[in-house]
Coordinates of C-alpha atoms and ligand atoms in Angstrom, one line a residue:
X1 CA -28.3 19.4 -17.2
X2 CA -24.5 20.2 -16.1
X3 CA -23.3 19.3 -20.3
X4 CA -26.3 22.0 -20.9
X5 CA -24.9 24.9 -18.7
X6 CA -21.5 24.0 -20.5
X7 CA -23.0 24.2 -24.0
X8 CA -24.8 27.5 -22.9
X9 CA -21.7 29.5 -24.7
X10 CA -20.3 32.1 -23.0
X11 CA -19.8 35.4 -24.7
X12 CA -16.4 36.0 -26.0
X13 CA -14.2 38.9 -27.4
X14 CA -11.9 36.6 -29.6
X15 CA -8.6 38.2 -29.7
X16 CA -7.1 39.3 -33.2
X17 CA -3.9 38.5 -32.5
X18 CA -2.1 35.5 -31.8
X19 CA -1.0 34.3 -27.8
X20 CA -0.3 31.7 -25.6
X21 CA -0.5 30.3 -22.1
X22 CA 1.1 28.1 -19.8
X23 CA -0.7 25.2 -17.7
X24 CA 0.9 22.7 -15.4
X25 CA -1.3 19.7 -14.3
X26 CA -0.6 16.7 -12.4
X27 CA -1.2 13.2 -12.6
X28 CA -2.9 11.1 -10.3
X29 CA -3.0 7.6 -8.5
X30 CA -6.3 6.3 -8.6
X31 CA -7.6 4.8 -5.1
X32 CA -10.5 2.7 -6.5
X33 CA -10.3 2.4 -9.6
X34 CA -12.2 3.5 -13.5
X35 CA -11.8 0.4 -15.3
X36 CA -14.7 0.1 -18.3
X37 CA -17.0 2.8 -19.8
X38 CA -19.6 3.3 -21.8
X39 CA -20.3 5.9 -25.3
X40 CA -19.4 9.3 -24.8
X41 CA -16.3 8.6 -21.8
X42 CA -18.7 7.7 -19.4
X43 CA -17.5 5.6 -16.3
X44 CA -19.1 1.8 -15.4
X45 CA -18.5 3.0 -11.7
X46 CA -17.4 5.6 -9.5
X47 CA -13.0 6.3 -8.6
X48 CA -11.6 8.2 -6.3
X49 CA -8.2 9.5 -6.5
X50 CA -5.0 11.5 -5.1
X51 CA -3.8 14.2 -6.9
X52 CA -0.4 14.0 -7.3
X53 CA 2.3 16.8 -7.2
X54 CA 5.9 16.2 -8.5
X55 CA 4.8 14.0 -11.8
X56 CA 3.3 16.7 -14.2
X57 CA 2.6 17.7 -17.5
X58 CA 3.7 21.8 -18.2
X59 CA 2.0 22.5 -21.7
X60 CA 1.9 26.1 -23.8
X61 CA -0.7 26.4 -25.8
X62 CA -0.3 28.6 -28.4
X63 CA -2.2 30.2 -31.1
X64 CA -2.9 32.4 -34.4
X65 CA -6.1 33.2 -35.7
X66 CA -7.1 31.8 -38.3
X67 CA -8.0 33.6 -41.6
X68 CA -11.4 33.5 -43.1
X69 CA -9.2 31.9 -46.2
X70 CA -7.0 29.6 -44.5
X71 CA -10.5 28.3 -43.1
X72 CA -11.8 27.6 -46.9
X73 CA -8.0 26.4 -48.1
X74 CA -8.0 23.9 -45.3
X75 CA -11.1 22.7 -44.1
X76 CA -11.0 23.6 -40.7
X77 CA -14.3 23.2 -40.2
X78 CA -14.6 19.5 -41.3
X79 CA -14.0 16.4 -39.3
X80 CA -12.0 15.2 -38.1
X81 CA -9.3 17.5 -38.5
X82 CA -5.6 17.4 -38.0
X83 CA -5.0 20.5 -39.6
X84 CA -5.3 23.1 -36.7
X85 CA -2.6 22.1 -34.5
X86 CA 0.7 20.3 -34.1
X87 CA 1.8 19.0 -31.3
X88 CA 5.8 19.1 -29.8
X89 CA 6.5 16.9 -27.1
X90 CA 10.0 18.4 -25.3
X91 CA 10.3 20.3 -28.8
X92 CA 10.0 17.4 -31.0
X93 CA 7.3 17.4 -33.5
X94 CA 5.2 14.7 -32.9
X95 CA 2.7 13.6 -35.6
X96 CA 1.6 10.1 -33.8
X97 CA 0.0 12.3 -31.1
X98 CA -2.4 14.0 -33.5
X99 CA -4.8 11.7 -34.3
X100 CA -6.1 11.4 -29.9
X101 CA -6.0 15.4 -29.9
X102 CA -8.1 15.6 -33.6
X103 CA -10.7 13.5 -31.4
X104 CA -10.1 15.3 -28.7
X105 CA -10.7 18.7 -30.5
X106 CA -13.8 17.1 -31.8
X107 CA -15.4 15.9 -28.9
X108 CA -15.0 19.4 -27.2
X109 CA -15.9 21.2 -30.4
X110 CA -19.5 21.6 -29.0
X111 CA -18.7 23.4 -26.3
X112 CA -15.4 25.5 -27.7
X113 CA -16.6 26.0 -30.3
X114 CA -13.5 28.9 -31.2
X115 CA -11.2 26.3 -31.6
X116 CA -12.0 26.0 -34.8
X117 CA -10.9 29.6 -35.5
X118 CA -7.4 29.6 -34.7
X119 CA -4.4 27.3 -35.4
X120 CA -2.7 26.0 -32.7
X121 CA 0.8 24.8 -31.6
X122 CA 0.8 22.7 -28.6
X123 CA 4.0 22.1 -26.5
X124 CA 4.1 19.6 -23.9
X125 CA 6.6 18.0 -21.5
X126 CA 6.0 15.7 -18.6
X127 CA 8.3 15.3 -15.3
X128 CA 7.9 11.7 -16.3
X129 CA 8.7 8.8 -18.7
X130 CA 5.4 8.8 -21.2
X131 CA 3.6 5.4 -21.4
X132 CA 5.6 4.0 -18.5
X133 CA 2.0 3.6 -16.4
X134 CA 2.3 6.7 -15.2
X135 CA -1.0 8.2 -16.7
X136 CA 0.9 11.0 -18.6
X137 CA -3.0 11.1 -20.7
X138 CA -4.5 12.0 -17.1
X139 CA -2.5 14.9 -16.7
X140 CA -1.6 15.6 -20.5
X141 CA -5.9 16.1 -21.0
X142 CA -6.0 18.0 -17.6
X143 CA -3.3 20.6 -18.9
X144 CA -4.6 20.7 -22.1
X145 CA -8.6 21.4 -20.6
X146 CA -7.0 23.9 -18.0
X147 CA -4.7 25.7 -20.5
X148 CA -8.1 26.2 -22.9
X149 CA -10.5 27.0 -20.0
X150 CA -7.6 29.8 -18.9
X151 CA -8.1 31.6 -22.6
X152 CA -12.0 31.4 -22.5
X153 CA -12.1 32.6 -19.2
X154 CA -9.4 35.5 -20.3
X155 CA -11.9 36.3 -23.5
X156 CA -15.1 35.8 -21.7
X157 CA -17.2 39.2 -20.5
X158 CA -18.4 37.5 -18.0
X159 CA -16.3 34.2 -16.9
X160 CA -17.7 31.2 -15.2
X161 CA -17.5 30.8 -11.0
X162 CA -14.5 28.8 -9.8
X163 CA -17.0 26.0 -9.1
X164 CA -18.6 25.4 -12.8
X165 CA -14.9 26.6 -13.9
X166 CA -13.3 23.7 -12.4
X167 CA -16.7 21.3 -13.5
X168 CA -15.8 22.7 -16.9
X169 CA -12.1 21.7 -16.8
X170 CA -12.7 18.6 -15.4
X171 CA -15.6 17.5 -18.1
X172 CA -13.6 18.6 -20.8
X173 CA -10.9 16.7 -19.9
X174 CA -12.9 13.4 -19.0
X175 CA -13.3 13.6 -23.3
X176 CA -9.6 13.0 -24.0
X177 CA -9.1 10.9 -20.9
X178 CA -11.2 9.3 -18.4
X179 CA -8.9 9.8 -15.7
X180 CA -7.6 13.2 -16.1
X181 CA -11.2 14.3 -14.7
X182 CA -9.5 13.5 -11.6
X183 CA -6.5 15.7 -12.7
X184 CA -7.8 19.0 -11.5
X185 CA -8.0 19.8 -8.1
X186 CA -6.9 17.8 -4.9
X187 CA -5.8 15.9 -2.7
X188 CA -8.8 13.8 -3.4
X189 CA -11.2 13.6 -6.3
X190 CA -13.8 11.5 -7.1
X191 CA -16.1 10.9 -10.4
X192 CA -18.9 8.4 -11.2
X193 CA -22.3 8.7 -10.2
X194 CA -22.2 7.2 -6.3
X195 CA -25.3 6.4 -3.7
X196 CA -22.9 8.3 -0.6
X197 CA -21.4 11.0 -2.7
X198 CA -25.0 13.0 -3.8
X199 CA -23.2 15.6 -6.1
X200 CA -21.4 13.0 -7.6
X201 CA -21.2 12.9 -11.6
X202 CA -20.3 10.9 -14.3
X203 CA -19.4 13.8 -16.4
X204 CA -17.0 15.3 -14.1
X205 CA -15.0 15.0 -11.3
X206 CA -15.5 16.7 -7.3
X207 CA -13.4 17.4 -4.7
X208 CA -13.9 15.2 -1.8
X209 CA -15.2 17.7 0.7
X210 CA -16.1 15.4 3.5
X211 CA -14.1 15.4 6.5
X212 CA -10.9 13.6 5.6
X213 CA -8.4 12.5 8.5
X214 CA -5.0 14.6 8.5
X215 CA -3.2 11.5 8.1
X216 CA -4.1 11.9 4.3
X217 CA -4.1 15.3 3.6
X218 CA 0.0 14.7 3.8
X219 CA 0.4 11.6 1.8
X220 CA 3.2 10.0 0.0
X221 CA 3.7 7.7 -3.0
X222 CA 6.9 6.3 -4.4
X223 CA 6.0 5.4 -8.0
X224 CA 9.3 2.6 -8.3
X225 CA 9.9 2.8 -11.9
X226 CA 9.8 -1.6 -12.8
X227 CA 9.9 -1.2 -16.6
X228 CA 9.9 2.4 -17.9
X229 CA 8.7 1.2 -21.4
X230 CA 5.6 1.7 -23.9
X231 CA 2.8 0.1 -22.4
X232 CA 2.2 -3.3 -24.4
X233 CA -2.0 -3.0 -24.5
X234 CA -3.5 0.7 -24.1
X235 CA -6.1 1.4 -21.5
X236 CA -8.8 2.3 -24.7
X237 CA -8.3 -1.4 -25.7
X238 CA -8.3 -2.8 -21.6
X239 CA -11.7 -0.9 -21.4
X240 CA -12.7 -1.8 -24.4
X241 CA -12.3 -5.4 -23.3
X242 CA -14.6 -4.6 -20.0
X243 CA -18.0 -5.1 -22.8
X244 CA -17.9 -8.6 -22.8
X245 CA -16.1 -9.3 -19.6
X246 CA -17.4 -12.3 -17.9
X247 CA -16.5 -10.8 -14.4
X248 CA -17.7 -6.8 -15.2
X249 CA -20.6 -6.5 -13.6
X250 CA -19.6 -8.1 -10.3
X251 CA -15.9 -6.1 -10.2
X252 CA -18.6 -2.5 -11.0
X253 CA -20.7 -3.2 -7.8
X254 CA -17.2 -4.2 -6.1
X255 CA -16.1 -0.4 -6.8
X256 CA -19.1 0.9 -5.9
X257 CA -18.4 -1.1 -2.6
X258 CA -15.2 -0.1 -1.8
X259 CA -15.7 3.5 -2.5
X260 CA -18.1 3.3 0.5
X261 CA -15.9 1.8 2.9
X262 CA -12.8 4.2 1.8
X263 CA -14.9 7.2 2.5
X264 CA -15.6 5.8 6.2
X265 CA -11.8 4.6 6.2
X266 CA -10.8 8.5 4.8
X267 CA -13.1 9.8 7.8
X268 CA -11.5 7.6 10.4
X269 CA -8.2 8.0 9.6
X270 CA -7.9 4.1 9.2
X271 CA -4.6 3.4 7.5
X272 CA -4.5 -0.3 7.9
X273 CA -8.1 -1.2 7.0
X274 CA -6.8 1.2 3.9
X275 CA -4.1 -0.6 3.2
X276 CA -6.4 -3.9 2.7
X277 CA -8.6 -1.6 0.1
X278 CA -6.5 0.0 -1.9
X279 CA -3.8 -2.9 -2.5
X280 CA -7.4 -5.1 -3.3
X281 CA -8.8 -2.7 -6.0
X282 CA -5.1 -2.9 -7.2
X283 CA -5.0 -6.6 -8.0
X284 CA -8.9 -6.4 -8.8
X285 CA -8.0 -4.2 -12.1
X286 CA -5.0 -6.3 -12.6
X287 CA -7.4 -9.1 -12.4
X288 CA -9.8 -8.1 -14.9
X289 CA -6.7 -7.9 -17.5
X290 CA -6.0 -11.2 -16.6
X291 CA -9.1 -12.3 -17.4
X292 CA -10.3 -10.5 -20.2
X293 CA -10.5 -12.2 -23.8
X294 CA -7.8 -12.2 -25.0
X295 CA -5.7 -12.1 -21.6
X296 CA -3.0 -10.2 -20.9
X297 CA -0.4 -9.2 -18.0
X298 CA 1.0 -5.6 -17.5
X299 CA 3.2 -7.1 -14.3
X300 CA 6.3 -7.9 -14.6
X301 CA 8.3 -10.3 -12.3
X302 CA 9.9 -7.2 -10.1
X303 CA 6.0 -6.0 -9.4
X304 CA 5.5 -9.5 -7.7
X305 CA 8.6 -8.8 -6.2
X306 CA 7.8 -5.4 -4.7
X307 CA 4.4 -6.5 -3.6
X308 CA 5.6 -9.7 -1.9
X309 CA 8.0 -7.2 0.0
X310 CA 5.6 -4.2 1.0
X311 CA 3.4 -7.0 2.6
X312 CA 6.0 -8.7 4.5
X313 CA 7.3 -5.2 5.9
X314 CA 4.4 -4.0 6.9
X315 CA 3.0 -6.7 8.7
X316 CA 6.7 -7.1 10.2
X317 CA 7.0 -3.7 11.2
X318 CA 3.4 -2.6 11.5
X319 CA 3.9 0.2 9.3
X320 CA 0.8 0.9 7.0
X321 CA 2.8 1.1 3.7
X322 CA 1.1 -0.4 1.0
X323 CA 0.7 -0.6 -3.2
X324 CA -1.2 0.4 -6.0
X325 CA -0.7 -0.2 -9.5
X326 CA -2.3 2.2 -12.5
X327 CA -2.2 0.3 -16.0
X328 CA 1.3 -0.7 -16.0
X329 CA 4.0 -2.9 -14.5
X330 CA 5.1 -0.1 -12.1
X331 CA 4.2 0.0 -8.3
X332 CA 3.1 3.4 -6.4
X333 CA 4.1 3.1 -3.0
X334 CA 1.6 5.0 -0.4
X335 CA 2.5 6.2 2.8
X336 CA 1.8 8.8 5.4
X337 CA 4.2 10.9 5.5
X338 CA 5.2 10.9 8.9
X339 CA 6.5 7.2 7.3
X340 CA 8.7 8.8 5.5
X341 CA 12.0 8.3 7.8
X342 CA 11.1 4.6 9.0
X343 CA 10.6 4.0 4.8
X344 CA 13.7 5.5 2.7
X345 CA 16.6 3.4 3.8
X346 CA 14.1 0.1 2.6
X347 CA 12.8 1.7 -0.6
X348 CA 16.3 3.2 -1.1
X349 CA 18.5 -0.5 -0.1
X350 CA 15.5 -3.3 -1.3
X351 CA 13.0 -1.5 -4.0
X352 CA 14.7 -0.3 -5.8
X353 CA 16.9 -3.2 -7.0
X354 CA 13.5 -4.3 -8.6
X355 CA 13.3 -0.9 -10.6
X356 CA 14.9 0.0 -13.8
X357 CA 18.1 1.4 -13.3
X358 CA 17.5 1.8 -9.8
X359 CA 14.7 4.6 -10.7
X360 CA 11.6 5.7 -8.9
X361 CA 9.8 8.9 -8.0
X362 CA 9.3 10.5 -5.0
X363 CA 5.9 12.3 -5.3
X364 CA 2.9 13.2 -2.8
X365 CA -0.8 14.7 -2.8
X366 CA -1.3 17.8 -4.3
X367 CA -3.3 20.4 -5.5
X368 CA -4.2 20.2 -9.6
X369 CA -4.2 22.3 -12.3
X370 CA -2.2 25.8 -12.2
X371 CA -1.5 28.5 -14.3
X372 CA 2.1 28.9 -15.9
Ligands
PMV401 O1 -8.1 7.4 -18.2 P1 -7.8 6.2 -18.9 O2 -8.8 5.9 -20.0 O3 -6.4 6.1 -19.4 O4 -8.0 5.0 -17.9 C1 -7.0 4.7 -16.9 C2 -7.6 4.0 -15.8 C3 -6.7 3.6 -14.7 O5 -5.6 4.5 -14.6 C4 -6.1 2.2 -14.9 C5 -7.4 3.6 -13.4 C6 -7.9 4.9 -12.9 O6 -9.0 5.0 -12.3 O7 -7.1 5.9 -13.0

């Protein structure tokens, strides 16, 4: 019904000259976690996230029209195409990018479907090393979505409500990358069909509108920087291997699970019994890498390092500091806030001798996509 209202196309004044616009969206640090889908970018269970604020992708999107004869010269209309943009990451031309936006382009096609009438130069750059685990696709799709709902909104006679705006942001950028649904507005979102969550969907993401305890509306996570290179297997291929997974379907009704007792904990306040969930769905994805066929590890030896220390300081000095990992070797720390003095001398004298160079990121919740 929802893709219906999205493919119900709005009715445009397409400009006649060329433009361009600004976006800035941040990542995010899944809480439970999207691990296996099926056709079409659709999740095997629900996730809930924090938006993050300091790691982000800026992109400018901008564009010509297309003539009626550049159309017949170069095909734009066929597919798929990687003739109607380029993409520039910190000003370098980067060809090996084109071939995820051409399919990005073309899963979105239906429901923009101007895209196809102008050429486009996207420039991107990211507050963050790219393929270090740091899901630069989560809020490299979430910029890209916002920037391109910003010029249909701009064009539009009559543009969409804030509410079907951000659904339309969020869905659009669930086609390039699962997680960058959760991308687009904060502190928490959460996407996947769930019993407990009735507006929940599986082709967007919500912001969690329950009541949530202060204690994480002013959040923390140290991302501690392990191994700051390409990632050795890509999530497409980790989900890929979910199909045939012997353990899939019980680590899907786990999610499902532990989604329900985080909401309770979010309610409560309950940063211990948090602690115990998060850090659990943490080594459960890590699990199902382990276990797929063929196996494979993303942690290195100074993960196991971090983790064995985060869980001898906090039971030590009852401090509910705990660890989540995204696709990668690299640990996000999570802390309230209030934390934060008790914390830095240990993450600045112990963790970080187990990160590159010494390197991690101080981020915390925030609030999505924004203009400019
Ligand atoms: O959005 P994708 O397809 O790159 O999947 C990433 C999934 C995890 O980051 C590992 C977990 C999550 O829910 O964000």
């Amino acid at each position: 019904m929802v893709t219906e209202s999205f493919l119900t196309l709005p009715q445009l004044e397409l400009p006649s000259a060329g433009g361009s616009i600004t976006v800035t969206a941040p990542s995010n640090i899944a809480l439970v976690k999207y691990w296996g889908k099926s056709q079409g970018q659709i999740p095997k269970n629900a996730s809930i996230s924090f938006t993050l604020s300091n790691c982000v992708t800026k992109t400018t999107l901008s564009y010509v029209p297309c003539s009626e004869q550049s159309k017949d010269v170069q095909g734009i209309d066929s597919a798929p195409d990687h003739s109607n943009f380029e993409v520039f990451v910190e000003g370098i031309l980067k060809p090996d990018f084109a071939p995820k936006i051409a399919t990005f382009f073309n899963r979105i096609e239906a429901y923009m479907p101007w895209i196809r009438s102008f050429q486009w130069r996207i420039d991107t750059e990211n507050t963050f090393p790219h393929g270090s685990g740091i899901a630069s696709s989560a809020s490299g799709f979430a910029a890209l979505a916002g920037a391109l709902m910003e010029l249909e909104d701009s064009w539009s006679i009559h543009p969409l409500t804030p509410e079907l705006r951000a659904q339309k942001i969020s869905f659009l950028a669930r086609l390039g990358s699962g997680s960058a649904s959760r991308s687009v507005l904060g502190p928490l979102m959460y996407w996947g069909t769930h019993p407990a969550l009735p507006d929940s969907s599986d082709l967007y993401a919500c912001v969690l509108e329950q009541e949530v305890h202060a204690v994480f509306k002013d959040y923390k996570d140290t991302i501690l920087l392990v191994d700051q290179g390409e990632k050795e297997v890509s999530s497409t291929l980790g989900h890929n291997l979910m199909h045939d997974h012997p353990f899939a379907h019980q680590r899907f009704k786990q999610a499902q699970a532990n989604l329900n007792k985080l909401l309770a904990v979010l309610a409560k306040g309950d940063t211990h019994e948090f602690c115990q969930i998060v850090e659990s769905e943490a080594l459960s994805l890590h699990a199902m890498m382990m276990t797929s066929n063929p196996s494979y590890l993303l942690m290195k030896p100074n993960t196991l390092a971090i983790i064995e220390k985060v869980r001898v300081f906090r039971r030590t000095h009852d401090i509910p500091v705990c660890f989540t990992l995204d696709a990668g070797a690299n640990v996000h720390l999570l802390y309230p806030a209030e934390c934060s003095p008790q914390l830095r001398p240990w993450i600045h004298n112990e963790l970080s001798q187990h990160c590159q160079v010494g390197q991690f990121i101080e981020d915390q919740v925030g609030q999505g996509v924004k203009k400019g």
